[in-house]
Amino acid sequence: MQKFSFNRRLVIIIVCLIVSFALMTVSVAIRNKKSTPPLIQQFGNDIVGLTDRVVAIPANGLSGSVGAVSELLNTYQENQQLKQQVSELAQTKVRDQTLAKENKQLKQEIKLNESLTDYAAISAAVITRTPSSWQNQVIINKGSSAGVVKNMPVMSGSGLVGRVAEVNKTNSKVELITDNNDSANRFAVQITTKSGKTVNGVLSGYNNTTGQITMNNITTKAKIGKGDKVVTSGLGGVTPKGLYVGKVAKTSGDDYGLSTKLNINPATDLSDLNIVTVAVTKQ
Amino acid sequence: MYRLSKLRFGFPIILFLMLLLDGSISQNFSTHMFHYPTAMVSHLVVLWLVCGVLFEADANDFDMPIGRWAVVAGIVFDVYYTGIFGIYIFIFPLVVYITRLLVSYIRPNFLSGLLIYFIDITVLEALGYLAGRAVHLSSMSGSDFMVNTLGPTLAFNLAMFVLLFFPIRWVYNWLK
């Protein structure tokens, strides 16, 4: 009798393991291939997402007011610095508007309706974050009903923070570029060097210890300097052109000495996200 | 009697509250908890489950379906938070099972509860890590995992246990 119950336990453990692996493999495959999760999963996610708002809104509000008090303490210093920047910004903004207008007219002239730089923005609030140490993922309160589609890039503040990994009706999951899994953070980017040359490449990962984005396999002869700006190149279709990623912090030879490796300082603080913007390209 | 007690509804309601609070805590304190390279992961839902087992053994006059609720919590966790189905749906009930096993050997009180919770969190994080490695969600090395994730997570969750043990016991006694 003892032996029987031991065997039965072993069988249960093995069956659980097999089922677990099967489920994991299937869900990873669905996540990588399909544009939306199965209907029942979407439905569940929407229900939980709605209930989560009841918990998240007071919690986020509380932390927002605590944050406001602590920010009040260094307001004066910040104000001084910002005043300087604002006067410069006004100039840039006016010029930007003029250029945008001119650009639009020129596009009409040559009958070019949509180019790679055109995108619409959907702003969304972050409801919650996955409590996990390797899945750097946040859940935002806009889904397919607001026009969010899988793989769209997501920005916060001034820079790119991630891409949409899963879309439900009323909420969606955003995988941050700090996530190092196999299917994450492969954005096509380009760098314009000081001498005016354009270097194309693909982001390849995130370095946990330095907090920098890495970019491998650059074989160009153009000299990339510290502080050069990295923006998305729009190649590959889903991402519009010209989303700011960050600044080059360090260039070095890669492990085999054949190509160049870049470390990029991300433009925004990736661990503190409250409001994000989903960039929608017209496809 | 479980059938007649307030716990019948109170237990799952607070279980889901804890599950959602985990996400809210991670979101609101993300600058402190996910300060690279270290990561502290909040597991309040496990705290509620483990405390359920501890106080159930304490009371020894009724059985609660904690294992079944652990499966439900695991499903919600997998579907809503990670999007990868099949990890926590098995780990949460396993943690409940381990706790029940340990409780049958050690009489639960505050200190032994702390020890049991230590073991539970270690098992939970280690299995979660192994599953993550198996499906290529994480590429962290084992030693990095121990130093950067397991250590801070244990520290955070044991602190939570110390802070919340007596309030949770009060809630259980009130619901009973």
CSV table of C-alpha atoms in Angstrom, one decimal:
chain,number,residue,atom,x,y,z
A,1,MET,CA,0.0,0.0,0.0
A,2,GLN,CA,2.9,2.3,0.9
A,3,LYS,CA,4.6,1.6,-2.4
A,4,PHE,CA,1.4,2.2,-4.3
A,5,SER,CA,0.9,5.7,-2.8
A,6,PHE,CA,4.5,6.6,-3.5
A,7,ASN,CA,4.1,5.6,-7.1
A,8,ARG,CA,0.9,7.5,-7.5
A,9,ARG,CA,2.6,10.6,-6.1
A,10,LEU,CA,5.4,10.2,-8.7
A,11,VAL,CA,3.0,9.8,-11.5
A,12,ILE,CA,1.1,13.0,-10.4
A,13,ILE,CA,4.4,15.0,-10.2
A,14,ILE,CA,5.4,13.8,-13.7
A,15,VAL,CA,2.0,14.5,-15.2
A,16,CYS,CA,2.0,18.0,-13.6
A,17,LEU,CA,5.5,18.7,-15.1
A,18,ILE,CA,4.5,17.5,-18.5
A,19,VAL,CA,1.3,19.5,-18.5
A,20,SER,CA,3.1,22.5,-17.2
A,21,PHE,CA,5.8,22.4,-19.9
A,22,ALA,CA,3.1,21.8,-22.6
A,23,LEU,CA,1.1,24.8,-21.4
A,24,MET,CA,4.2,27.0,-21.2
A,25,THR,CA,5.4,26.1,-24.7
A,26,VAL,CA,1.9,26.6,-26.2
A,27,SER,CA,1.5,30.0,-24.6
A,28,VAL,CA,5.0,31.2,-25.6
A,29,ALA,CA,4.2,30.1,-29.2
A,30,ILE,CA,0.9,31.9,-29.2
A,31,ARG,CA,2.6,35.0,-27.7
A,32,ASN,CA,5.2,35.0,-30.5
A,33,LYS,CA,3.0,34.2,-33.4
A,34,LYS,CA,-0.6,35.3,-33.0
A,35,SER,CA,-1.6,38.9,-32.8
A,36,THR,CA,-4.0,38.4,-30.0
A,37,PRO,CA,-4.3,35.8,-27.2
A,38,PRO,CA,-7.2,33.3,-27.3
A,39,LEU,CA,-10.6,34.8,-26.7
A,40,ILE,CA,-11.1,33.2,-23.3
A,41,GLN,CA,-7.8,34.5,-22.1
A,42,GLN,CA,-8.7,38.0,-23.4
A,43,PHE,CA,-12.0,37.8,-21.6
A,44,GLY,CA,-10.3,36.8,-18.3
A,45,ASN,CA,-7.7,39.5,-18.7
A,46,ASP,CA,-10.4,42.2,-19.3
A,47,ILE,CA,-12.4,41.1,-16.2
A,48,VAL,CA,-9.3,41.1,-14.0
A,49,GLY,CA,-8.1,44.3,-15.5
A,50,LEU,CA,-11.4,46.0,-14.6
A,51,THR,CA,-11.3,44.8,-11.0
A,52,ASP,CA,-7.6,45.8,-10.8
A,53,ARG,CA,-8.6,49.4,-11.6
A,54,VAL,CA,-10.5,49.5,-8.3
A,55,VAL,CA,-7.4,48.6,-6.4
A,56,ALA,CA,-4.9,50.4,-8.6
A,57,ILE,CA,-6.5,53.8,-8.8
A,58,PRO,CA,-6.5,54.5,-5.1
A,59,ALA,CA,-3.0,53.0,-4.7
A,60,ASN,CA,-1.6,55.0,-7.6
A,61,GLY,CA,-3.3,58.1,-6.4
A,62,LEU,CA,-1.8,57.7,-2.9
A,63,SER,CA,1.7,57.2,-4.2
A,64,GLY,CA,1.2,60.2,-6.6
A,65,SER,CA,0.4,62.5,-3.7
A,66,VAL,CA,3.3,61.2,-1.7
A,67,GLY,CA,5.5,61.8,-4.7
A,68,ALA,CA,4.2,65.3,-5.1
A,69,VAL,CA,5.2,66.2,-1.6
A,70,SER,CA,8.7,64.9,-2.0
A,71,GLU,CA,9.1,66.6,-5.4
A,72,LEU,CA,8.1,69.9,-3.8
A,73,LEU,CA,11.3,69.9,-1.8
A,74,ASN,CA,13.6,70.3,-4.8
A,75,THR,CA,11.2,72.4,-6.9
A,76,TYR,CA,13.2,75.7,-6.5
A,77,GLN,CA,16.4,74.3,-8.0
A,78,GLU,CA,14.6,72.5,-10.7
A,79,ASN,CA,12.7,75.7,-11.6
A,80,GLN,CA,15.9,77.6,-12.1
A,81,GLN,CA,17.2,75.0,-14.5
A,82,LEU,CA,13.9,74.6,-16.4
A,83,LYS,CA,13.6,78.3,-17.0
A,84,GLN,CA,16.7,78.3,-19.0
A,85,GLN,CA,15.6,75.3,-21.0
A,86,VAL,CA,12.2,76.8,-21.7
A,87,SER,CA,13.6,79.8,-23.4
A,88,GLU,CA,15.6,77.6,-25.7
A,89,LEU,CA,12.7,75.3,-26.3
A,90,ALA,CA,10.3,78.0,-27.5
A,91,GLN,CA,12.7,78.8,-30.3
A,92,THR,CA,13.0,75.1,-31.3
A,93,LYS,CA,9.3,74.7,-31.1
A,94,VAL,CA,8.5,77.5,-33.4
A,95,ARG,CA,11.1,76.3,-35.9
A,96,ASP,CA,9.7,72.8,-35.6
A,97,GLN,CA,6.2,74.0,-36.4
A,98,THR,CA,7.4,75.9,-39.4
A,99,LEU,CA,9.3,72.8,-40.6
A,100,ALA,CA,6.4,70.5,-40.0
A,101,LYS,CA,4.1,72.8,-42.0
A,102,GLU,CA,6.6,73.1,-44.8
A,103,ASN,CA,7.1,69.3,-44.8
A,104,LYS,CA,3.3,68.8,-45.1
A,105,GLN,CA,3.1,71.2,-48.1
A,106,LEU,CA,6.1,69.5,-49.8
A,107,LYS,CA,4.5,66.1,-49.3
A,108,GLN,CA,1.3,67.3,-50.9
A,109,GLU,CA,3.3,68.7,-53.7
A,110,ILE,CA,4.8,65.3,-54.6
A,111,LYS,CA,1.5,63.5,-53.6
A,112,LEU,CA,3.1,61.5,-50.8
A,113,ASN,CA,0.5,60.9,-48.2
A,114,GLU,CA,2.1,58.8,-45.5
A,115,SER,CA,5.7,58.5,-44.9
A,116,LEU,CA,7.6,56.6,-42.2
A,117,THR,CA,7.6,59.4,-39.8
A,118,ASP,CA,3.8,59.7,-39.6
A,119,TYR,CA,2.1,58.2,-36.5
A,120,ALA,CA,-0.8,58.9,-34.2
A,121,ALA,CA,-0.4,58.7,-30.5
A,122,ILE,CA,-2.6,56.9,-28.0
A,123,SER,CA,-1.9,57.9,-24.4
A,124,ALA,CA,-2.5,55.3,-21.7
A,125,ALA,CA,-2.0,55.0,-18.0
A,126,VAL,CA,-0.1,52.2,-16.4
A,127,ILE,CA,-2.4,50.2,-14.2
A,128,THR,CA,0.1,47.7,-12.8
A,129,ARG,CA,3.4,46.0,-13.2
A,130,THR,CA,4.1,42.3,-13.4
A,131,PRO,CA,5.6,41.2,-10.0
A,132,SER,CA,8.4,39.3,-11.5
A,133,SER,CA,12.1,39.9,-11.7
A,134,TRP,CA,12.8,38.9,-15.3
A,135,GLN,CA,9.5,39.8,-17.0
A,136,ASN,CA,9.8,43.6,-17.1
A,137,GLN,CA,6.2,44.2,-18.1
A,138,VAL,CA,3.6,46.7,-17.4
A,139,ILE,CA,-0.1,46.6,-18.0
A,140,ILE,CA,-1.7,49.7,-19.6
A,141,ASN,CA,-5.4,50.7,-19.7
A,142,LYS,CA,-5.9,50.8,-23.4
A,143,GLY,CA,-6.5,47.8,-25.6
A,144,SER,CA,-7.7,46.8,-29.0
A,145,SER,CA,-10.9,48.8,-28.7
A,146,ALA,CA,-8.7,51.9,-28.5
A,147,GLY,CA,-6.8,50.9,-31.6
A,148,VAL,CA,-3.7,49.3,-30.0
A,149,VAL,CA,-2.2,46.5,-32.1
A,150,LYS,CA,0.5,44.0,-31.0
A,151,ASN,CA,4.2,45.0,-31.6
A,152,MET,CA,3.5,48.8,-31.6
A,153,PRO,CA,6.2,50.8,-29.9
A,154,VAL,CA,5.5,52.5,-26.6
A,155,MET,CA,7.1,55.7,-25.4
A,156,SER,CA,7.2,57.5,-22.1
A,157,GLY,CA,8.4,61.1,-21.6
A,158,SER,CA,10.9,61.7,-24.3
A,159,GLY,CA,11.9,58.2,-25.3
A,160,LEU,CA,11.1,54.7,-26.4
A,161,VAL,CA,10.3,52.3,-23.5
A,162,GLY,CA,9.1,49.1,-25.0
A,163,ARG,CA,6.6,47.4,-27.3
A,164,VAL,CA,3.1,46.0,-27.0
A,165,ALA,CA,3.4,42.3,-26.3
A,166,GLU,CA,-0.3,41.2,-25.8
A,167,VAL,CA,-3.5,43.0,-26.6
A,168,ASN,CA,-6.8,42.5,-24.9
A,169,LYS,CA,-10.0,44.4,-25.4
A,170,THR,CA,-9.5,47.0,-22.7
A,171,ASN,CA,-5.9,46.5,-21.5
A,172,SER,CA,-2.6,45.4,-23.0
A,173,LYS,CA,0.8,44.2,-21.8
A,174,VAL,CA,3.9,46.2,-22.6
A,175,GLU,CA,7.2,44.5,-22.6
A,176,LEU,CA,9.9,47.1,-21.6
A,177,ILE,CA,13.2,47.3,-23.4
A,178,THR,CA,14.8,46.3,-20.1
A,179,ASP,CA,13.4,42.8,-20.6
A,180,ASN,CA,16.0,40.4,-21.9
A,181,ASN,CA,14.0,37.5,-23.2
A,182,ASP,CA,14.5,36.1,-26.7
A,183,SER,CA,11.8,37.9,-28.5
A,184,ALA,CA,12.1,41.3,-26.8
A,185,ASN,CA,13.7,44.7,-27.7
A,186,ARG,CA,14.6,44.1,-31.3
A,187,PHE,CA,14.1,47.7,-32.6
A,188,ALA,CA,15.6,48.8,-35.8
A,189,VAL,CA,17.5,52.1,-35.1
A,190,GLN,CA,19.7,54.5,-36.7
A,191,ILE,CA,22.4,56.9,-35.6
A,192,THR,CA,23.4,60.1,-37.3
A,193,THR,CA,27.0,60.8,-36.6
A,194,LYS,CA,28.6,64.2,-36.1
A,195,SER,CA,30.0,64.0,-39.7
A,196,GLY,CA,26.5,63.5,-41.0
A,197,LYS,CA,26.7,59.8,-41.9
A,198,THR,CA,23.8,57.5,-41.0
A,199,VAL,CA,24.5,54.2,-39.3
A,200,ASN,CA,21.7,51.5,-39.2
A,201,GLY,CA,21.5,48.7,-36.7
A,202,VAL,CA,19.3,46.7,-34.4
A,203,LEU,CA,19.1,47.0,-30.6
A,204,SER,CA,20.3,43.8,-29.1
A,205,GLY,CA,19.7,43.8,-25.4
A,206,TYR,CA,19.9,45.5,-22.1
A,207,ASN,CA,22.7,45.5,-19.6
A,208,ASN,CA,21.4,45.0,-16.1
A,209,THR,CA,24.4,46.2,-14.2
A,210,THR,CA,25.0,49.5,-16.0
A,211,GLY,CA,21.4,50.2,-17.0
A,212,GLN,CA,22.3,50.7,-20.6
A,213,ILE,CA,20.8,49.4,-23.9
A,214,THR,CA,23.3,47.5,-26.0
A,215,MET,CA,23.6,47.4,-29.8
A,216,ASN,CA,25.8,44.9,-31.4
A,217,ASN,CA,27.2,44.0,-34.9
A,218,ILE,CA,27.9,47.4,-36.3
A,219,THR,CA,30.3,47.0,-39.2
A,220,THR,CA,30.4,50.6,-40.5
A,221,LYS,CA,33.6,52.6,-40.8
A,222,ALA,CA,31.8,55.8,-39.8
A,223,LYS,CA,33.0,57.1,-36.5
A,224,ILE,CA,30.3,57.0,-33.8
A,225,GLY,CA,31.0,59.4,-31.0
A,226,LYS,CA,29.8,59.7,-27.4
A,227,GLY,CA,26.6,61.6,-27.2
A,228,ASP,CA,25.3,60.8,-30.7
A,229,LYS,CA,21.5,60.4,-30.7
A,230,VAL,CA,19.9,57.1,-31.4
A,231,VAL,CA,16.4,57.1,-33.0
A,232,THR,CA,14.3,54.4,-34.5
A,233,SER,CA,14.8,54.0,-38.3
A,234,GLY,CA,11.3,52.9,-39.3
A,235,LEU,CA,12.6,49.8,-41.1
A,236,GLY,CA,10.6,46.7,-40.5
A,237,GLY,CA,7.2,48.4,-40.8
A,238,VAL,CA,5.6,48.5,-37.3
A,239,THR,CA,7.8,51.2,-35.7
A,240,PRO,CA,7.6,54.8,-37.1
A,241,LYS,CA,10.8,56.6,-37.9
A,242,GLY,CA,12.3,59.1,-35.5
A,243,LEU,CA,11.3,57.9,-32.1
A,244,TYR,CA,14.1,58.9,-29.7
A,245,VAL,CA,15.8,55.9,-28.0
A,246,GLY,CA,18.8,57.5,-26.2
A,247,LYS,CA,22.4,58.7,-26.5
A,248,VAL,CA,25.5,56.7,-27.2
A,249,ALA,CA,27.4,56.3,-23.9
A,250,LYS,CA,30.3,54.2,-25.0
A,251,THR,CA,31.6,52.5,-28.2
A,252,SER,CA,33.8,49.4,-27.9
A,253,GLY,CA,34.9,46.5,-30.1
A,254,ASP,CA,32.8,43.4,-29.6
A,255,ASP,CA,34.0,40.1,-28.2
A,256,TYR,CA,35.6,39.0,-31.4
A,257,GLY,CA,37.0,42.3,-32.5
A,258,LEU,CA,35.3,42.3,-35.8
A,259,SER,CA,32.4,44.8,-35.3
A,260,THR,CA,31.6,47.6,-33.0
A,261,LYS,CA,29.4,47.4,-29.9
A,262,LEU,CA,27.5,50.4,-28.5
A,263,ASN,CA,26.2,51.2,-25.1
A,264,ILE,CA,23.3,53.5,-25.1
A,265,ASN,CA,21.9,55.6,-22.2
A,266,PRO,CA,18.1,55.3,-22.4
A,267,ALA,CA,16.3,58.6,-22.7
A,268,THR,CA,13.8,58.0,-19.9
A,269,ASP,CA,13.9,56.4,-16.5
A,270,LEU,CA,12.7,52.9,-17.4
A,271,SER,CA,11.8,51.9,-13.8
A,272,ASP,CA,9.4,54.8,-13.2
A,273,LEU,CA,6.5,54.7,-15.7
A,274,ASN,CA,3.0,56.2,-15.1
A,275,ILE,CA,1.7,57.6,-18.3
A,276,VAL,CA,2.9,56.1,-21.6
A,277,THR,CA,2.2,56.8,-25.3
A,278,VAL,CA,1.5,54.1,-27.8
A,279,ALA,CA,2.7,55.1,-31.3
A,280,VAL,CA,0.2,54.0,-34.0
A,281,THR,CA,1.4,53.8,-37.5
A,282,LYS,CA,-1.1,53.6,-40.3
A,283,GLN,CA,-0.5,50.4,-42.1
B,1,MET,CA,-17.6,25.2,10.5
B,2,TYR,CA,-16.1,26.4,7.2
B,3,ARG,CA,-19.5,26.3,5.5
B,4,LEU,CA,-21.0,28.7,7.9
B,5,SER,CA,-18.0,31.0,8.5
B,6,LYS,CA,-17.3,34.4,6.9
B,7,LEU,CA,-14.0,33.0,5.7
B,8,ARG,CA,-15.9,31.2,2.9
B,9,PHE,CA,-16.2,34.6,1.1
B,10,GLY,CA,-13.6,36.6,2.9
B,11,PHE,CA,-10.7,34.3,2.1
B,12,PRO,CA,-11.0,34.5,-1.8
B,13,ILE,CA,-11.9,38.2,-1.7
B,14,ILE,CA,-8.7,39.1,0.3
B,15,LEU,CA,-6.8,36.6,-1.8
B,16,PHE,CA,-7.6,38.5,-5.0
B,17,LEU,CA,-7.0,41.8,-3.2
B,18,MET,CA,-3.5,40.6,-2.3
B,19,LEU,CA,-2.9,39.4,-5.8
B,20,LEU,CA,-3.8,42.8,-7.3
B,21,LEU,CA,-1.9,44.6,-4.5
B,22,ASP,CA,1.3,42.8,-5.6
B,23,GLY,CA,1.1,44.4,-8.9
B,24,SER,CA,0.2,47.9,-7.5
B,25,ILE,CA,3.1,47.7,-5.1
B,26,SER,CA,5.5,46.7,-7.9
B,27,GLN,CA,4.2,49.6,-10.0
B,28,ASN,CA,4.3,52.3,-7.3
B,29,PHE,CA,7.6,51.4,-5.7
B,30,SER,CA,9.2,50.3,-9.0
B,31,THR,CA,12.1,52.7,-8.6
B,32,HIS,CA,13.0,51.1,-5.3
B,33,MET,CA,12.1,47.5,-6.0
B,34,PHE,CA,13.4,47.1,-9.5
B,35,HIS,CA,16.5,49.2,-9.0
B,36,TYR,CA,18.9,47.5,-11.5
B,37,PRO,CA,20.4,45.0,-11.2
B,38,THR,CA,18.5,43.9,-8.1
B,39,ALA,CA,14.9,43.0,-8.1
B,40,MET,CA,12.5,42.6,-5.1
B,41,VAL,CA,9.4,40.8,-6.0
B,42,SER,CA,6.4,41.2,-3.8
B,43,HIS,CA,4.5,38.0,-3.0
B,44,LEU,CA,1.6,39.1,-0.7
B,45,VAL,CA,-0.7,36.5,-2.3
B,46,VAL,CA,1.6,33.7,-1.1
B,47,LEU,CA,1.7,35.4,2.4
B,48,TRP,CA,-2.1,35.2,2.5
B,49,LEU,CA,-2.1,31.5,1.4
B,50,VAL,CA,0.7,30.5,3.8
B,51,CYS,CA,-1.0,32.3,6.7
B,52,GLY,CA,-4.2,30.5,5.8
B,53,VAL,CA,-2.5,27.2,6.2
B,54,LEU,CA,-0.8,28.2,9.5
B,55,PHE,CA,-4.0,29.5,11.1
B,56,GLU,CA,-6.0,26.6,9.8
B,57,ALA,CA,-3.6,24.2,11.6
B,58,ASP,CA,-3.9,26.5,14.7
B,59,ALA,CA,-7.7,26.3,14.7
B,60,ASN,CA,-7.9,22.6,13.8
B,61,ASP,CA,-11.6,22.4,13.6
B,62,PHE,CA,-12.2,23.0,9.9
B,63,ASP,CA,-10.5,22.5,6.6
B,64,MET,CA,-10.4,25.3,4.0
B,65,PRO,CA,-10.0,24.6,0.3
B,66,ILE,CA,-6.8,26.6,0.2
B,67,GLY,CA,-5.2,24.4,-2.4
B,68,ARG,CA,-8.0,24.9,-4.8
B,69,TRP,CA,-8.0,28.7,-4.3
B,70,ALA,CA,-4.2,28.6,-4.9
B,71,VAL,CA,-4.8,27.0,-8.3
B,72,VAL,CA,-7.3,29.8,-9.1
B,73,ALA,CA,-4.9,32.5,-7.9
B,74,GLY,CA,-2.2,30.8,-10.0
B,75,ILE,CA,-4.4,30.9,-13.1
B,76,VAL,CA,-5.2,34.6,-12.7
B,77,PHE,CA,-1.5,35.4,-12.0
B,78,ASP,CA,-0.4,33.5,-15.1
B,79,VAL,CA,-3.0,35.0,-17.4
B,80,TYR,CA,-3.1,38.5,-16.2
B,81,TYR,CA,0.4,39.3,-15.1
B,82,THR,CA,2.8,37.1,-17.0
B,83,GLY,CA,0.8,36.0,-20.1
B,84,ILE,CA,2.7,32.7,-19.9
B,85,PHE,CA,0.3,30.0,-18.8
B,86,GLY,CA,1.4,27.0,-16.8
B,87,ILE,CA,4.0,28.3,-14.3
B,88,TYR,CA,2.3,29.7,-11.1
B,89,ILE,CA,-0.8,27.5,-11.6
B,90,PHE,CA,1.4,24.7,-10.4
B,91,ILE,CA,3.8,26.5,-8.1
B,92,PHE,CA,1.1,28.2,-5.8
B,93,PRO,CA,-0.6,24.8,-4.9
B,94,LEU,CA,2.9,23.3,-4.5
B,95,VAL,CA,3.7,26.0,-2.0
B,96,VAL,CA,0.5,25.3,-0.1
B,97,TYR,CA,1.3,21.6,-0.1
B,98,ILE,CA,4.8,22.1,1.2
B,99,THR,CA,3.5,24.4,4.0
B,100,ARG,CA,0.9,21.8,5.0
B,101,LEU,CA,3.7,19.2,5.1
B,102,LEU,CA,5.9,21.3,7.2
B,103,VAL,CA,3.1,22.3,9.5
B,104,SER,CA,2.4,18.7,10.3
B,105,TYR,CA,5.9,18.4,11.7
B,106,ILE,CA,6.4,21.8,13.3
B,107,ARG,CA,3.8,23.4,15.5
B,108,PRO,CA,3.2,26.8,13.8
B,109,ASN,CA,3.8,30.0,15.7
B,110,PHE,CA,5.3,33.3,14.6
B,111,LEU,CA,9.0,32.2,14.5
B,112,SER,CA,8.4,28.8,12.9
B,113,GLY,CA,6.0,30.5,10.5
B,114,LEU,CA,8.8,32.8,9.5
B,115,LEU,CA,11.0,29.8,8.8
B,116,ILE,CA,8.3,28.0,6.8
B,117,TYR,CA,7.7,31.2,4.8
B,118,PHE,CA,11.5,31.4,4.1
B,119,ILE,CA,11.4,27.9,2.6
B,120,ASP,CA,8.2,28.7,0.6
B,121,ILE,CA,9.6,31.9,-1.0
B,122,THR,CA,12.8,30.1,-1.9
B,123,VAL,CA,11.0,27.2,-3.5
B,124,LEU,CA,8.6,29.7,-5.3
B,125,GLU,CA,11.4,31.9,-6.7
B,126,ALA,CA,13.7,29.0,-7.6
B,127,LEU,CA,10.9,27.1,-9.5
B,128,GLY,CA,9.8,30.3,-11.2
B,129,TYR,CA,13.3,30.9,-12.3
B,130,LEU,CA,13.8,27.4,-13.6
B,131,ALA,CA,10.6,27.7,-15.6
B,132,GLY,CA,11.6,31.0,-16.9
B,133,ARG,CA,14.9,29.6,-18.0
B,134,ALA,CA,13.2,26.6,-19.6
B,135,VAL,CA,11.0,28.8,-21.9
B,136,HIS,CA,13.8,31.4,-22.5
B,137,LEU,CA,12.1,34.2,-20.6
B,138,SER,CA,15.2,34.8,-18.6
B,139,SER,CA,18.8,34.5,-19.4
B,140,MET,CA,20.1,35.3,-15.9
B,141,SER,CA,22.8,32.9,-14.6
B,142,GLY,CA,22.2,30.9,-11.4
B,143,SER,CA,24.5,32.9,-9.3
B,144,ASP,CA,23.1,36.2,-10.5
B,145,PHE,CA,19.7,34.9,-9.7
B,146,MET,CA,20.7,34.1,-6.1
B,147,VAL,CA,22.4,37.5,-5.5
B,148,ASN,CA,20.2,39.8,-7.5
B,149,THR,CA,16.7,38.3,-7.2
B,150,LEU,CA,16.4,35.7,-4.5
B,151,GLY,CA,18.3,37.6,-1.7
B,152,PRO,CA,16.4,40.9,-2.0
B,153,THR,CA,13.1,39.1,-2.6
B,154,LEU,CA,13.5,37.0,0.6
B,155,ALA,CA,14.5,40.1,2.5
B,156,PHE,CA,11.4,42.0,1.3
B,157,ASN,CA,9.0,39.2,1.8
B,158,LEU,CA,10.2,38.2,5.3
B,159,ALA,CA,9.9,41.8,6.3
B,160,MET,CA,6.4,41.8,5.0
B,161,PHE,CA,5.7,38.6,7.0
B,162,VAL,CA,7.0,40.2,10.2
B,163,LEU,CA,4.9,43.3,9.6
B,164,LEU,CA,1.7,41.6,8.5
B,165,PHE,CA,1.6,38.3,10.5
B,166,PHE,CA,-0.4,39.8,13.4
B,167,PRO,CA,-2.7,41.9,11.3
B,168,ILE,CA,-3.5,38.9,9.2
B,169,ARG,CA,-4.1,36.7,12.2
B,170,TRP,CA,-6.5,39.3,13.5
B,171,VAL,CA,-8.3,39.3,10.2
B,172,TYR,CA,-8.6,35.5,10.2
B,173,ASN,CA,-9.9,35.5,13.7
B,174,TRP,CA,-12.4,38.2,12.8
B,175,LEU,CA,-13.6,36.3,9.7
B,176,LYS,CA,-13.8,32.9,11.4
